[in-house]
Tab-separated table of C-alpha atoms in Angstrom:
chain	number	residue	atom	x	y	z
A	6	UNK	CA	0.015	0.076	0.044
A	7	UNK	CA	1.312	3.461	-0.855
A	8	UNK	CA	0.462	6.974	-0.261
A	9	UNK	CA	0.126	9.916	-2.584
A	10	UNK	CA	2.073	13.186	-2.352
A	11	UNK	CA	-0.974	14.729	-0.553
A	12	UNK	CA	-0.594	12.076	2.278
A	13	UNK	CA	-3.801	10.276	1.186
A	14	UNK	CA	-3.762	6.629	0.237
A	15	UNK	CA	-3.201	5.950	-3.485
A	16	UNK	CA	-6.534	4.909	-5.196
A	17	UNK	CA	-6.931	1.091	-5.772
A	18	UNK	CA	-4.336	0.140	-3.149
A	19	UNK	CA	-6.248	0.301	0.209
A	20	UNK	CA	-8.188	-2.410	1.804
A	21	UNK	CA	-10.927	-1.061	4.226
A	22	UNK	CA	-13.300	-2.880	6.573
A	23	UNK	CA	-16.377	-1.013	7.926
A	24	UNK	CA	-18.442	-2.649	10.637
A	25	UNK	CA	-22.278	-2.081	10.502
A	26	UNK	CA	-22.010	-0.980	6.880
A	27	UNK	CA	-25.327	-2.284	5.370
A	28	UNK	CA	-27.218	0.895	6.091
A	29	UNK	CA	-26.837	4.530	7.518
A	30	UNK	CA	-23.387	6.041	8.014
A	31	UNK	CA	-21.632	2.742	7.407
A	32	UNK	CA	-23.218	2.363	3.980
A	33	UNK	CA	-22.481	5.947	3.013
A	34	UNK	CA	-18.881	5.717	4.278
A	35	UNK	CA	-18.584	2.612	2.089
A	36	UNK	CA	-20.030	4.261	-0.945
A	37	UNK	CA	-17.624	7.224	-0.620
A	38	UNK	CA	-14.558	5.057	-0.161
A	39	UNK	CA	-15.386	2.830	-3.001
A	40	UNK	CA	-15.579	5.949	-5.027
A	41	UNK	CA	-12.142	6.891	-3.734
A	42	UNK	CA	-10.701	3.692	-4.928
A	43	UNK	CA	-10.692	1.523	-1.664
A	44	UNK	CA	-11.508	-2.176	-1.789
A	45	UNK	CA	-14.175	-2.087	0.832
A	46	UNK	CA	-15.505	-4.966	2.928
A	47	UNK	CA	-19.116	-4.274	4.114
A	48	UNK	CA	-19.391	-5.848	7.523
A	49	UNK	CA	-22.951	-6.850	8.344
A	50	UNK	CA	-24.612	-9.179	10.931
A	51	UNK	CA	-27.526	-9.619	8.550
A	52	UNK	CA	-26.371	-11.781	5.599
A	53	UNK	CA	-29.121	-10.667	3.074
A	54	UNK	CA	-28.700	-7.091	3.781
A	55	UNK	CA	-25.037	-7.159	3.700
A	56	UNK	CA	-24.992	-8.919	0.396
A	57	UNK	CA	-27.526	-6.525	-1.067
A	58	UNK	CA	-25.558	-3.535	0.190
A	59	UNK	CA	-22.177	-4.865	-1.189
A	60	UNK	CA	-23.841	-5.443	-4.583
A	61	UNK	CA	-25.249	-1.917	-4.736
A	62	UNK	CA	-21.899	-0.428	-3.706
A	63	UNK	CA	-19.587	-2.539	-5.815
A	64	UNK	CA	-17.944	-3.727	-2.632
A	65	UNK	CA	-17.191	-6.992	-0.862
A	66	UNK	CA	-19.408	-8.464	1.756
A	67	UNK	CA	-18.392	-10.268	5.077
A	68	UNK	CA	-20.641	-11.650	7.783
A	69	UNK	CA	-19.689	-9.725	10.893
A	70	UNK	CA	-21.529	-9.506	14.265
A	71	UNK	CA	-19.312	-7.385	16.481
A	72	UNK	CA	-20.915	-8.975	19.596
A	73	UNK	CA	-19.859	-12.458	18.620
A	74	UNK	CA	-16.283	-13.896	19.005
A	75	UNK	CA	-16.754	-16.554	16.333
A	76	UNK	CA	-18.342	-14.226	13.835
A	77	UNK	CA	-15.466	-11.823	14.218
A	78	UNK	CA	-12.831	-14.624	13.890
A	79	UNK	CA	-14.627	-15.792	10.751
A	80	UNK	CA	-14.440	-12.129	9.208
A	81	UNK	CA	-10.673	-12.135	9.920
A	82	UNK	CA	-10.306	-15.431	8.042
A	83	UNK	CA	-12.264	-14.072	5.056
A	84	UNK	CA	-10.198	-10.820	4.835
A	85	UNK	CA	-6.921	-12.648	5.346
A	86	UNK	CA	-7.851	-15.214	2.746
A	87	UNK	CA	-8.817	-12.681	0.095
A	88	UNK	CA	-5.683	-10.470	0.325
A	89	UNK	CA	-3.764	-11.032	3.587
A	90	UNK	CA	-3.868	-7.565	5.036
A	91	UNK	CA	-5.985	-4.729	6.044
A	92	UNK	CA	-5.213	-0.987	5.720
A	93	UNK	CA	-8.151	0.747	7.329
A	94	UNK	CA	-10.636	-0.447	10.070
A	95	UNK	CA	-13.784	1.744	10.460
A	96	UNK	CA	-15.533	0.759	13.767
A	97	UNK	CA	-18.960	2.015	12.988
A	98	UNK	CA	-21.377	-0.573	14.318
A	99	UNK	CA	-23.514	0.984	17.161
A	100	UNK	CA	-26.908	0.746	18.922
A	101	UNK	CA	-29.016	2.941	21.389
A	102	UNK	CA	-31.673	1.703	23.811
A	103	UNK	CA	-34.841	3.639	23.812
A	104	UNK	CA	-37.721	3.597	26.461
A	105	UNK	CA	-41.256	2.775	25.854
A	106	UNK	CA	-42.094	6.286	24.832
A	107	UNK	CA	-39.146	6.266	22.364
A	108	UNK	CA	-37.076	8.595	24.502
A	109	UNK	CA	-33.622	8.030	25.775
A	110	UNK	CA	-33.508	5.903	28.926
A	111	UNK	CA	-32.489	8.253	31.743
A	112	UNK	CA	-30.668	7.861	35.007
A	113	UNK	CA	-33.820	6.927	37.078
A	114	UNK	CA	-34.796	4.109	34.639
A	115	UNK	CA	-31.634	2.684	33.130
A	116	UNK	CA	-30.590	-0.653	34.362
A	117	UNK	CA	-27.412	-2.736	34.232
A	118	UNK	CA	-29.005	-4.821	31.524
A	119	UNK	CA	-29.640	-1.823	29.329
A	120	UNK	CA	-25.992	-0.602	29.918
A	121	UNK	CA	-24.613	-4.120	29.232
A	122	UNK	CA	-26.608	-4.350	25.779
A	123	UNK	CA	-25.383	-1.026	24.638
A	124	UNK	CA	-21.724	-1.540	25.739
A	125	UNK	CA	-21.687	-5.044	24.037
A	126	UNK	CA	-21.967	-3.488	20.701
A	127	UNK	CA	-20.593	0.133	21.118
A	128	UNK	CA	-17.530	-0.563	23.250
A	129	UNK	CA	-16.879	-4.238	23.639
A	130	UNK	CA	-17.603	-4.845	20.110
A	131	UNK	CA	-15.165	-2.068	18.914
A	132	UNK	CA	-12.464	-3.732	21.135
A	133	UNK	CA	-13.400	-7.291	19.935
A	134	UNK	CA	-13.003	-6.282	16.240
A	135	UNK	CA	-9.979	-4.235	16.648
A	136	UNK	CA	-8.070	-6.853	18.652
A	137	UNK	CA	-8.898	-9.533	16.186
A	138	UNK	CA	-7.828	-7.472	13.187
A	139	UNK	CA	-4.525	-6.105	14.690
A	140	UNK	CA	-2.449	-8.730	12.981
A	141	UNK	CA	-3.844	-7.799	9.589
A	142	UNK	CA	-3.523	-4.064	10.270
A	143	UNK	CA	0.138	-4.565	11.366
A	144	UNK	CA	0.920	-5.835	7.801
A	145	UNK	CA	-0.047	-2.441	6.428
A	146	UNK	CA	2.510	0.310	5.513
A	147	UNK	CA	0.135	2.948	7.108
A	148	UNK	CA	-2.722	1.407	9.065
A	149	UNK	CA	-5.685	3.566	10.050
A	150	UNK	CA	-8.436	2.810	12.673
A	151	UNK	CA	-11.364	5.142	12.791
A	152	UNK	CA	-13.658	4.745	15.764
A	153	UNK	CA	-17.061	6.241	15.329
A	154	UNK	CA	-17.926	8.014	18.596
A	155	UNK	CA	-20.389	10.877	19.401
A	156	UNK	CA	-20.345	14.297	20.793
A	157	UNK	CA	-22.550	12.881	23.545
A	158	UNK	CA	-19.345	10.960	24.685
A	159	UNK	CA	-17.471	14.255	25.421
A	160	UNK	CA	-17.609	14.820	29.262
A	161	UNK	CA	-16.839	18.608	28.548
A	162	UNK	CA	-19.901	18.972	26.304
A	163	UNK	CA	-22.404	16.869	28.250
A	164	UNK	CA	-21.462	18.698	31.510
A	165	UNK	CA	-21.705	22.274	29.991
A	166	UNK	CA	-25.122	23.824	30.200
A	167	UNK	CA	-24.465	25.949	27.126
A	168	UNK	CA	-23.905	22.835	25.008
A	169	UNK	CA	-26.800	21.083	23.280
A	170	UNK	CA	-25.422	17.715	24.587
A	171	UNK	CA	-26.200	18.858	28.136
A	172	UNK	CA	-29.919	18.343	27.683
A	173	UNK	CA	-29.592	14.753	26.474
A	174	UNK	CA	-30.948	12.423	29.396
A	175	UNK	CA	-29.709	9.093	28.250
A	176	UNK	CA	-27.018	7.206	30.132
A	177	UNK	CA	-25.886	4.099	28.352
A	178	UNK	CA	-25.228	5.577	24.950
A	179	UNK	CA	-23.103	8.501	26.022
A	180	UNK	CA	-21.192	6.341	28.495
A	181	UNK	CA	-20.410	3.833	25.730
A	182	UNK	CA	-19.017	6.516	23.553
A	183	UNK	CA	-16.868	7.958	26.401
A	184	UNK	CA	-15.506	4.535	26.665
A	185	UNK	CA	-14.851	4.558	22.929
A	186	UNK	CA	-12.832	7.696	23.296
A	187	UNK	CA	-10.670	6.366	26.130
A	188	UNK	CA	-10.060	3.106	24.213
A	189	UNK	CA	-9.080	5.162	21.305
A	190	UNK	CA	-6.424	7.116	23.171
A	191	UNK	CA	-4.946	3.922	24.803
A	192	UNK	CA	-4.761	2.077	21.464
A	193	UNK	CA	-3.114	5.071	19.885
A	194	UNK	CA	-0.439	5.227	22.526
A	195	UNK	CA	0.142	1.522	22.347
A	196	UNK	CA	0.420	1.432	18.578
A	197	UNK	CA	2.173	4.756	17.535
A	198	UNK	CA	2.781	3.380	13.961
A	199	UNK	CA	-0.955	3.527	13.434
A	200	UNK	CA	-3.284	6.431	12.970
A	201	UNK	CA	-6.070	5.760	15.465
A	202	UNK	CA	-8.836	8.366	16.029
A	203	UNK	CA	-12.390	8.885	17.188
A	204	UNK	CA	-14.790	10.901	15.238
A	205	UNK	CA	-18.076	12.601	15.806
A	206	UNK	CA	-20.281	12.446	12.603
A	207	UNK	CA	-22.853	14.895	14.044
A	208	UNK	CA	-26.665	14.632	14.535
A	209	UNK	CA	-27.262	12.657	11.352
A	210	UNK	CA	-30.542	11.140	9.937
A	211	UNK	CA	-30.202	7.442	10.757
A	212	UNK	CA	-32.167	4.560	12.174
A	213	UNK	CA	-30.405	4.841	15.486
A	214	UNK	CA	-32.092	8.082	16.201
A	215	UNK	CA	-35.445	7.345	14.313
A	216	UNK	CA	-34.086	9.524	11.353
A	217	UNK	CA	-34.621	12.712	13.420
A	218	UNK	CA	-31.101	14.078	12.725
A	219	UNK	CA	-30.478	17.413	11.185
A	220	UNK	CA	-27.903	16.498	8.518
A	221	UNK	CA	-27.676	13.879	5.785
A	222	UNK	CA	-25.664	10.700	5.864
A	223	UNK	CA	-23.481	12.238	3.160
A	224	UNK	CA	-22.688	15.040	5.648
A	225	UNK	CA	-22.229	12.769	8.566
A	226	UNK	CA	-19.900	10.449	6.822
A	227	UNK	CA	-17.588	13.255	5.592
A	228	UNK	CA	-15.391	13.151	8.689
A	229	UNK	CA	-15.214	9.285	8.829
A	230	UNK	CA	-14.122	9.289	5.180
A	231	UNK	CA	-11.551	12.101	5.762
A	232	UNK	CA	-9.916	10.270	8.576
A	233	UNK	CA	-10.080	6.891	6.860
A	234	UNK	CA	-8.093	8.430	3.876
A	235	UNK	CA	-5.563	9.976	6.155
A	236	UNK	CA	-1.799	9.274	5.439
A	237	UNK	CA	0.909	8.164	7.826
A	238	UNK	CA	1.632	11.863	8.797
A	239	UNK	CA	-1.877	12.520	10.127
A	240	UNK	CA	-2.841	13.001	13.750
A	241	UNK	CA	-3.511	10.057	16.108
A	242	UNK	CA	-5.142	9.676	19.501
A	243	UNK	CA	-7.598	12.509	18.706
A	244	UNK	CA	-11.234	13.160	18.658
A	245	UNK	CA	-12.690	15.123	15.725
A	246	UNK	CA	-15.721	16.364	13.902
A	247	UNK	CA	-15.993	18.023	10.370
A	248	UNK	CA	-14.811	21.307	12.026
A	249	UNK	CA	-11.739	20.034	13.917
A	250	UNK	CA	-10.723	18.697	17.147
A	251	UNK	CA	-13.289	18.348	19.983
A	252	UNK	CA	-12.882	18.398	23.781
A	253	UNK	CA	-12.805	15.263	25.692
């Protein structure tokens, strides 16, 4: 794998895996990266939706449930058998738990089971996939990991009454994304040869929020794609949205 003079990866040489890529931000990220010349694996826990998405995108499909060790191990085998290595990993798969009235489950109602379910995908799933694919990433000349986080994972924003995030009552989802941010920093320190960052796509219209977001998936995917295409001279261990670095 090579890089261009601009620091971005040369078209046609980059192999990328995106989790949760059969719809929403993952699908749009895949679409844009296929357009940029990446060989993209659409990771999906639903076989039919994954195959359909890959066909529409001109991408490859791999069965991948981030909550299941065997599924993740199988995905590693598929990618390794196809080409041997991986240049970019986008940890996009994520869920939220909603109450009976379709509102976020607040501190008075949230249970350990609620927390566990959200963390299993958003935090533990990210670690499970990253750990499993580390050997393939280490074969790359300029490996990149992009962890899709949220502004709700910023302790600074959630604790500031002047920020929109302050009004969000949910517990499990913000806590899981704060964990994503911490894990990102620790991985970045452990693997300085990799570019490992967390990104905030913004309040995007996706199924996770009932399509109530204020921006399109094209807009939301922009920062994910930008960081996925980053060269070896780019930042690592940071938290970014489309406008730049974010406070932890």
